[in-house]
GROMACS .gro file of C-alpha atoms in nm:
model
  341
    1MET     CA    1   0.000   0.000   0.000
    2SER     CA    2   0.128   0.347  -0.079
    3THR     CA    3  -0.009   0.692   0.002
    4ALA     CA    4   0.118   1.046  -0.045
    5ARG     CA    5   0.214   1.036   0.321
    6PRO     CA    6   0.148   0.795   0.604
    7LEU     CA    7  -0.152   0.870   0.823
    8ARG     CA    8  -0.049   1.014   1.158
    9ALA     CA    9  -0.213   0.813   1.437
   10GLY     CA   10  -0.229   0.874   1.809
   11LEU     CA   11  -0.326   0.647   2.096
   12VAL     CA   12  -0.503   0.729   2.422
   13GLY     CA   13  -0.438   0.468   2.687
   14LEU     CA   14  -0.153   0.218   2.733
   15GLY     CA   15  -0.333  -0.036   2.947
   16SER     CA   16  -0.381  -0.404   2.870
   17MET     CA   17  -0.567  -0.331   2.545
   18GLY     CA   18  -0.385  -0.009   2.460
   19ARG     CA   19  -0.047  -0.181   2.441
   20HIS     CA   20  -0.184  -0.420   2.180
   21HIS     CA   21  -0.315  -0.125   1.979
   22ALA     CA   22   0.030   0.034   2.004
   23ARG     CA   23   0.200  -0.283   1.879
   24VAL     CA   24  -0.030  -0.306   1.575
   25LEU     CA   25  -0.018   0.066   1.497
   26ALA     CA   26   0.362   0.065   1.510
   27GLY     CA   27   0.377  -0.192   1.231
   28LEU     CA   28   0.069  -0.091   1.029
   29ASP     CA   29   0.138  -0.019   0.664
   30GLY     CA   30   0.062   0.340   0.569
   31VAL     CA   31   0.039   0.461   0.930
   32ASP     CA   32   0.283   0.628   1.170
   33LEU     CA   33   0.220   0.606   1.545
   34VAL     CA   34   0.329   0.956   1.648
   35GLY     CA   35   0.233   0.964   2.014
   36ALA     CA   36   0.047   0.801   2.303
   37VAL     CA   37  -0.127   0.949   2.605
   38ASP     CA   38  -0.112   0.777   2.941
   39PRO     CA   39  -0.098   0.937   3.288
   40MET     CA   40   0.113   0.645   3.416
   41GLY     CA   41   0.384   0.695   3.153
   42ASP     CA   42   0.546   0.402   2.975
   43ALA     CA   43   0.759   0.205   3.217
   44ASP     CA   44   0.773  -0.112   3.008
   45GLY     CA   45   0.798   0.024   2.654
   46ALA     CA   46   0.436  -0.041   2.554
   47ALA     CA   47   0.432   0.271   2.332
   48GLN     CA   48   0.669   0.103   2.084
   49GLY     CA   49   0.910   0.396   2.091
   50ALA     CA   50   0.646   0.666   2.033
   51PRO     CA   51   0.658   0.965   2.270
   52VAL     CA   52   0.430   0.925   2.573
   53LEU     CA   53   0.233   1.238   2.660
   54ALA     CA   54   0.037   1.350   2.962
   55THR     CA   55  -0.270   1.499   2.792
   56VAL     CA   56  -0.487   1.468   2.483
   57GLU     CA   57  -0.408   1.833   2.405
   58GLU     CA   58  -0.039   1.746   2.368
   59LEU     CA   59  -0.132   1.465   2.131
   60LEU     CA   60  -0.350   1.695   1.920
   61ALA     CA   61  -0.063   1.942   1.901
   62LEU     CA   62   0.137   1.678   1.711
   63GLY     CA   63  -0.109   1.703   1.422
   64ILE     CA   64  -0.280   1.363   1.401
   65ASP     CA   65  -0.524   1.227   1.143
   66TYR     CA   66  -0.691   0.986   1.380
   67ALA     CA   67  -0.669   0.851   1.733
   68VAL     CA   68  -0.741   0.518   1.898
   69VAL     CA   69  -0.921   0.559   2.231
   70ALA     CA   70  -0.830   0.269   2.461
   71CYS     CA   71  -0.873   0.427   2.804
   72PRO     CA   72  -1.135   0.320   3.066
   73THR     CA   73  -1.492   0.320   2.934
   74GLY     CA   74  -1.600   0.604   3.160
   75LEU     CA   75  -1.359   0.839   2.979
   76HIS     CA   76  -1.460   0.750   2.622
   77GLU     CA   77  -1.721   1.025   2.592
   78GLU     CA   78  -1.502   1.306   2.723
   79ILE     CA   79  -1.202   1.214   2.508
   80GLY     CA   80  -1.411   1.132   2.201
   81LEU     CA   81  -1.588   1.467   2.214
   82ARG     CA   82  -1.254   1.647   2.236
   83LEU     CA   83  -1.123   1.460   1.932
   84ALA     CA   84  -1.439   1.542   1.734
   85GLU     CA   85  -1.408   1.908   1.831
   86ALA     CA   86  -1.052   1.906   1.698
   87GLY     CA   87  -1.162   1.746   1.369
   88VAL     CA   88  -0.980   1.417   1.435
   89CYS     CA   89  -1.119   1.077   1.334
   90ALA     CA   90  -1.141   0.817   1.610
   91LEU     CA   91  -1.150   0.443   1.669
   92VAL     CA   92  -1.303   0.400   2.016
   93GLU     CA   93  -1.266   0.075   2.208
   94LYS     CA   94  -1.591  -0.101   2.292
   95PRO     CA   95  -1.830  -0.018   2.441
   96VAL     CA   96  -1.840   0.321   2.273
   97ALA     CA   97  -1.960   0.483   2.598
   98ASP     CA   98  -2.085   0.380   2.941
   99THR     CA   99  -2.433   0.532   2.888
  100VAL     CA  100  -2.678   0.557   2.600
  101LYS     CA  101  -2.681   0.936   2.628
  102GLY     CA  102  -2.303   0.947   2.613
  103ALA     CA  103  -2.298   0.722   2.308
  104ARG     CA  104  -2.557   0.943   2.137
  105ARG     CA  105  -2.354   1.256   2.206
  106LEU     CA  106  -2.051   1.095   2.043
  107VAL     CA  107  -2.253   0.990   1.739
  108GLU     CA  108  -2.388   1.342   1.696
  109ALA     CA  109  -2.048   1.505   1.743
  110PHE     CA  110  -1.866   1.298   1.481
  111GLU     CA  111  -2.154   1.284   1.232
  112ALA     CA  112  -2.206   1.661   1.249
  113ARG     CA  113  -1.845   1.713   1.142
  114GLY     CA  114  -1.841   1.439   0.879
  115LEU     CA  115  -1.560   1.255   1.058
  116VAL     CA  116  -1.488   0.884   1.028
  117ALA     CA  117  -1.539   0.714   1.364
  118GLY     CA  118  -1.572   0.353   1.464
  119VAL     CA  119  -1.597   0.120   1.761
  120GLY     CA  120  -1.350  -0.159   1.835
  121HIS     CA  121  -1.591  -0.452   1.838
  122ILE     CA  122  -1.310  -0.687   1.751
  123GLU     CA  123  -1.520  -1.001   1.718
  124ARG     CA  124  -1.630  -0.867   1.379
  125CYS     CA  125  -1.273  -0.934   1.270
  126ASN     CA  126  -1.250  -1.287   1.407
  127PRO     CA  127  -1.184  -1.521   1.112
  128ALA     CA  128  -1.446  -1.776   1.221
  129LEU     CA  129  -1.719  -1.517   1.260
  130ARG     CA  130  -1.634  -1.341   0.934
  131SER     CA  131  -1.660  -1.674   0.753
  132LEU     CA  132  -1.984  -1.756   0.935
  133ARG     CA  133  -2.134  -1.422   0.836
  134ASP     CA  134  -2.038  -1.469   0.472
  135ARG     CA  135  -2.204  -1.811   0.474
  136LEU     CA  136  -2.522  -1.673   0.631
  137GLU     CA  137  -2.535  -1.398   0.369
  138ALA     CA  138  -2.492  -1.663   0.097
  139GLY     CA  139  -2.796  -1.847   0.233
  140GLU     CA  140  -2.605  -2.164   0.326
  141LEU     CA  141  -2.811  -2.211   0.645
  142GLY     CA  142  -3.151  -2.119   0.499
  143ASP     CA  143  -3.386  -1.959   0.753
  144VAL     CA  144  -3.209  -1.872   1.080
  145TYR     CA  145  -3.386  -1.988   1.396
  146GLN     CA  146  -3.152  -1.915   1.685
  147VAL     CA  147  -2.821  -1.755   1.784
  148VAL     CA  148  -2.656  -1.880   2.104
  149THR     CA  149  -2.340  -1.739   2.262
  150ARG     CA  150  -2.140  -1.837   2.569
  151ARG     CA  151  -1.861  -1.608   2.686
  152GLN     CA  152  -1.724  -1.705   3.022
  153GLY     CA  153  -1.400  -1.713   3.214
  154PRO     CA  154  -1.220  -1.583   3.523
  155PHE     CA  155  -1.251  -1.223   3.640
  156PRO     CA  156  -1.011  -0.983   3.461
  157HIS     CA  157  -0.864  -0.754   3.726
  158ARG     CA  158  -0.809  -0.480   3.467
  159ILE     CA  159  -1.186  -0.405   3.458
  160ALA     CA  160  -1.301  -0.172   3.733
  161ASP     CA  161  -1.558   0.069   3.592
  162VAL     CA  162  -1.828  -0.151   3.436
  163GLY     CA  163  -1.987  -0.491   3.487
  164VAL     CA  164  -1.990  -0.798   3.269
  165VAL     CA  165  -2.285  -0.675   3.061
  166LYS     CA  166  -2.113  -0.363   2.927
  167ASP     CA  167  -1.765  -0.514   2.913
  168LEU     CA  168  -1.821  -0.864   2.775
  169ALA     CA  169  -2.184  -0.905   2.670
  170THR     CA  170  -2.152  -0.612   2.431
  171HIS     CA  171  -1.929  -0.839   2.219
  172ASP     CA  172  -2.212  -1.086   2.176
  173ILE     CA  173  -2.481  -0.823   2.127
  174ASP     CA  174  -2.282  -0.660   1.849
  175LEU     CA  175  -2.172  -0.978   1.673
  176THR     CA  176  -2.529  -1.111   1.673
  177GLY     CA  177  -2.669  -0.804   1.498
  178TRP     CA  178  -2.370  -0.783   1.264
  179MET     CA  179  -2.380  -1.151   1.162
  180THR     CA  180  -2.754  -1.172   1.107
  181GLY     CA  181  -2.818  -0.819   0.978
  182HIS     CA  182  -3.114  -0.790   1.216
  183ALA     CA  183  -3.184  -0.577   1.524
  184TYR     CA  184  -3.294  -0.671   1.876
  185VAL     CA  185  -3.658  -0.591   1.949
  186SER     CA  186  -3.684  -0.739   2.300
  187VAL     CA  187  -3.461  -0.872   2.578
  188SER     CA  188  -3.514  -1.042   2.912
  189ALA     CA  189  -3.228  -1.101   3.154
  190HIS     CA  190  -3.109  -1.208   3.497
  191VAL     CA  191  -2.781  -1.106   3.660
  192VAL     CA  192  -2.589  -1.198   3.973
  193SER     CA  193  -2.299  -1.039   4.157
  194LYS     CA  194  -2.088  -1.286   4.352
  195SER     CA  195  -1.739  -1.135   4.347
  196GLY     CA  196  -1.798  -0.854   4.596
  197ARG     CA  197  -1.784  -0.580   4.334
  198PRO     CA  198  -2.059  -0.320   4.281
  199HIS     CA  199  -2.128  -0.446   3.929
  200GLU     CA  200  -2.281  -0.769   3.800
  201ASP     CA  201  -2.045  -1.052   3.710
  202MET     CA  202  -2.287  -1.296   3.543
  203VAL     CA  203  -2.576  -1.247   3.303
  204CYS     CA  204  -2.815  -1.479   3.126
  205ALA     CA  205  -3.018  -1.305   2.856
  206VAL     CA  206  -3.284  -1.410   2.608
  207GLY     CA  207  -3.374  -1.188   2.316
  208ARG     CA  208  -3.565  -1.167   1.991
  209LEU     CA  209  -3.453  -1.008   1.666
  210ASP     CA  210  -3.679  -0.821   1.426
  211ASP     CA  211  -3.707  -1.125   1.197
  212GLY     CA  212  -3.817  -1.351   1.484
  213THR     CA  213  -3.477  -1.512   1.546
  214MET     CA  214  -3.431  -1.626   1.907
  215VAL     CA  215  -3.112  -1.515   2.086
  216ASN     CA  216  -2.951  -1.655   2.402
  217HIS     CA  217  -2.644  -1.510   2.575
  218LEU     CA  218  -2.460  -1.653   2.877
  219VAL     CA  219  -2.176  -1.428   2.994
  220ASN     CA  220  -1.979  -1.437   3.318
  221TRP     CA  221  -1.658  -1.368   3.505
  222LEU     CA  222  -1.717  -1.655   3.748
  223SER     CA  223  -1.595  -1.958   3.557
  224PRO     CA  224  -1.248  -2.118   3.563
  225LEU     CA  225  -1.336  -2.243   3.213
  226LYS     CA  226  -1.260  -1.989   2.943
  227GLU     CA  227  -1.510  -2.025   2.662
  228ARG     CA  228  -1.598  -1.821   2.354
  229PHE     CA  229  -1.879  -2.006   2.177
  230THR     CA  230  -2.120  -1.892   1.908
  231SER     CA  231  -2.373  -2.115   1.736
  232VAL     CA  232  -2.630  -2.031   1.471
  233THR     CA  233  -2.904  -2.286   1.413
  234GLY     CA  234  -3.123  -2.278   1.107
  235GLU     CA  235  -3.315  -2.465   0.844
  236ARG     CA  236  -3.021  -2.664   0.707
  237GLY     CA  237  -2.817  -2.725   1.020
  238CYS     CA  238  -2.598  -2.548   1.272
  239PHE     CA  239  -2.278  -2.344   1.251
  240VAL     CA  240  -2.051  -2.350   1.558
  241ALA     CA  241  -1.771  -2.097   1.597
  242ASP     CA  242  -1.498  -2.113   1.861
  243THR     CA  243  -1.355  -1.763   1.860
  244LEU     CA  244  -1.065  -1.855   2.090
  245THR     CA  245  -0.924  -2.083   1.820
  246ALA     CA  246  -1.103  -1.919   1.523
  247ASP     CA  247  -1.248  -2.256   1.421
  248LEU     CA  248  -1.578  -2.286   1.234
  249THR     CA  249  -1.774  -2.610   1.205
  250PHE     CA  250  -2.098  -2.691   1.026
  251HIS     CA  251  -2.331  -2.966   1.143
  252SER     CA  252  -2.578  -3.042   0.865
  253ASN     CA  253  -2.931  -3.174   0.888
  254ALA     CA  254  -2.951  -3.516   0.723
  255ALA     CA  255  -3.244  -3.620   0.509
  256VAL     CA  256  -3.356  -3.947   0.665
  257THR     CA  257  -3.670  -4.129   0.556
  258THR     CA  258  -3.888  -4.321   0.797
  259GLU     CA  259  -4.144  -4.593   0.750
  260TRP     CA  260  -4.317  -4.509   1.076
  261GLU     CA  261  -4.632  -4.329   0.967
  262ALA     CA  262  -4.673  -4.149   1.300
  263LEU     CA  263  -4.336  -3.977   1.263
  264ARG     CA  264  -4.374  -3.866   0.904
  265ALA     CA  265  -4.588  -3.569   1.004
  266PHE     CA  266  -4.317  -3.440   1.241
  267ARG     CA  267  -4.073  -3.213   1.063
  268GLY     CA  268  -3.773  -3.300   1.274
  269VAL     CA  269  -3.401  -3.312   1.198
  270SER     CA  270  -3.136  -3.577   1.227
  271GLU     CA  271  -2.758  -3.578   1.252
  272GLY     CA  272  -2.581  -3.533   0.921
  273ASP     CA  273  -2.232  -3.456   0.802
  274MET     CA  274  -1.993  -3.238   1.003
  275ILE     CA  275  -1.756  -3.006   0.819
  276ARG     CA  276  -1.469  -2.814   0.977
  277TYR     CA  277  -1.364  -2.532   0.751
  278ALA     CA  278  -1.005  -2.436   0.675
  279ILE     CA  279  -0.996  -2.061   0.735
  280PRO     CA  280  -0.700  -1.821   0.698
  281LYS     CA  281  -0.638  -1.698   1.053
  282ARG     CA  282  -0.512  -1.342   1.053
  283GLU     CA  283  -0.491  -1.148   1.379
  284PRO     CA  284  -0.832  -0.984   1.441
  285LEU     CA  285  -0.681  -0.664   1.584
  286LEU     CA  286  -0.464  -0.617   1.274
  287VAL     CA  287  -0.769  -0.665   1.050
  288GLU     CA  288  -0.962  -0.413   1.260
  289HIS     CA  289  -0.686  -0.154   1.218
  290GLU     CA  290  -0.653  -0.216   0.845
  291LEU     CA  291  -1.026  -0.164   0.799
  292PHE     CA  292  -1.026   0.158   1.001
  293ARG     CA  293  -0.720   0.291   0.818
  294ASP     CA  294  -0.895   0.228   0.488
  295ALA     CA  295  -1.210   0.400   0.614
  296VAL     CA  296  -1.009   0.710   0.710
  297LEU     CA  297  -0.861   0.707   0.360
  298GLY     CA  298  -1.212   0.707   0.214
  299ARG     CA  299  -1.203   0.350   0.092
  300PRO     CA  300  -1.488   0.099   0.136
  301ALA     CA  301  -1.436  -0.069   0.473
  302ASP     CA  302  -1.661  -0.280   0.693
  303ILE     CA  303  -1.610  -0.100   1.024
  304CYS     CA  304  -1.842  -0.085   1.323
  305THR     CA  305  -1.980   0.268   1.310
  306LEU     CA  306  -2.052   0.479   1.616
  307ARG     CA  307  -2.424   0.452   1.542
  308GLN     CA  308  -2.400   0.073   1.544
  309GLY     CA  309  -2.195   0.092   1.864
  310MET     CA  310  -2.466   0.312   2.019
  311ARG     CA  311  -2.729   0.051   1.936
  312THR     CA  312  -2.522  -0.211   2.120
  313VAL     CA  313  -2.510   0.016   2.427
  314GLU     CA  314  -2.889   0.057   2.401
  315VAL     CA  315  -2.937  -0.321   2.403
  316ALA     CA  316  -2.693  -0.360   2.695
  317ALA     CA  317  -2.889  -0.095   2.889
  318ALA     CA  318  -3.211  -0.287   2.816
  319VAL     CA  319  -3.049  -0.606   2.947
  320LEU     CA  320  -2.965  -0.433   3.275
  321GLU     CA  321  -3.309  -0.273   3.293
  322SER     CA  322  -3.474  -0.612   3.251
  323ALA     CA  323  -3.253  -0.763   3.522
  324VAL     CA  324  -3.355  -0.490   3.767
  325SER     CA  325  -3.725  -0.478   3.679
  326GLY     CA  326  -3.780  -0.850   3.631
  327ARG     CA  327  -3.966  -0.779   3.308
  328SER     CA  328  -3.894  -0.814   2.939
  329VAL     CA  329  -3.784  -0.486   2.778
  330GLU     CA  330  -3.898  -0.385   2.429
  331LEU     CA  331  -3.656  -0.191   2.212
  332GLN     CA  332  -3.751   0.068   1.956
  333THR     CA  333  -3.731  -0.066   1.602
  334GLU     CA  334  -3.527   0.201   1.428
  335GLU     CA  335  -3.395   0.180   1.075
  336LEU     CA  336  -3.110  -0.053   1.165
  337ALA     CA  337  -3.042  -0.250   0.851
  338ALA     CA  338  -2.701  -0.082   0.846
  339HIS     CA  339  -2.615  -0.271   1.167
  340GLY     CA  340  -2.518  -0.565   0.955
  341ASN     CA  341  -2.364  -0.376   0.662
   0.00000   0.00000   0.00000
């Protein structure tokens, strides 16, 4: 790839995720990492040799084309609004903000200025899920009946400002809408908090998409078993994606005849062939950065927009509302076809 000049990128936050962003930015074709902001400095070289600054204002003074926001979720809105005010494009780590109102303010700020902005919902760049989505779009599954996700593992001590719904479940909310191209219209959920923190650390949610597809999410920080499981069941079988290993498997419905008259009227399924696909496995974070770079350059790129990220925050808020109220929560059916495009 060649451009008149490399894009000048900045980074806000050198925590556990920020250091990975720095590593990818430092080697990204067509991009120069010109500075990083972190109040703790850079004791272990996470900034990849880029100067480490104390404030966003110092970063803006370097003249950047875009910034990656990888600081705690509670600071996303404040920093994002400052970048928009300065006319700088931004890739904001998920969730885009800690409140629906904050997410909406970010959407309005960047859209009003015509700036490219995206959300780092990295599961969209997982090889297994990208292949699964392509196969759904090609109609390989026929009608989709259900999406099930399980995302569980030990508590990550780096997370202090949000619970498991906003930190982890937003992955599954976003990937479900993105894969299927359909929006949530209702959710019902239960949460528990067992780790002594003020936020929930386990959630079980059931939802419905606007085409009638059933959705189930189990997410927690209470399991010694680390699992990242997504299955999509439909007319012709079931896709299973393991996003830890980026493996995708298809279990097909077999056409089996029966001589038992009583069973002929039941439209059931039976076990058929199982196919494990060979998928090129590129690093999801690198793919995410390549897509965002291309979007900043004005090229077609399948990024998660701020508006799509806001919708995910809206669904997450509905999950928490349902857990508190004990009732199912209906979501407004906006024009959300773009959620999957």
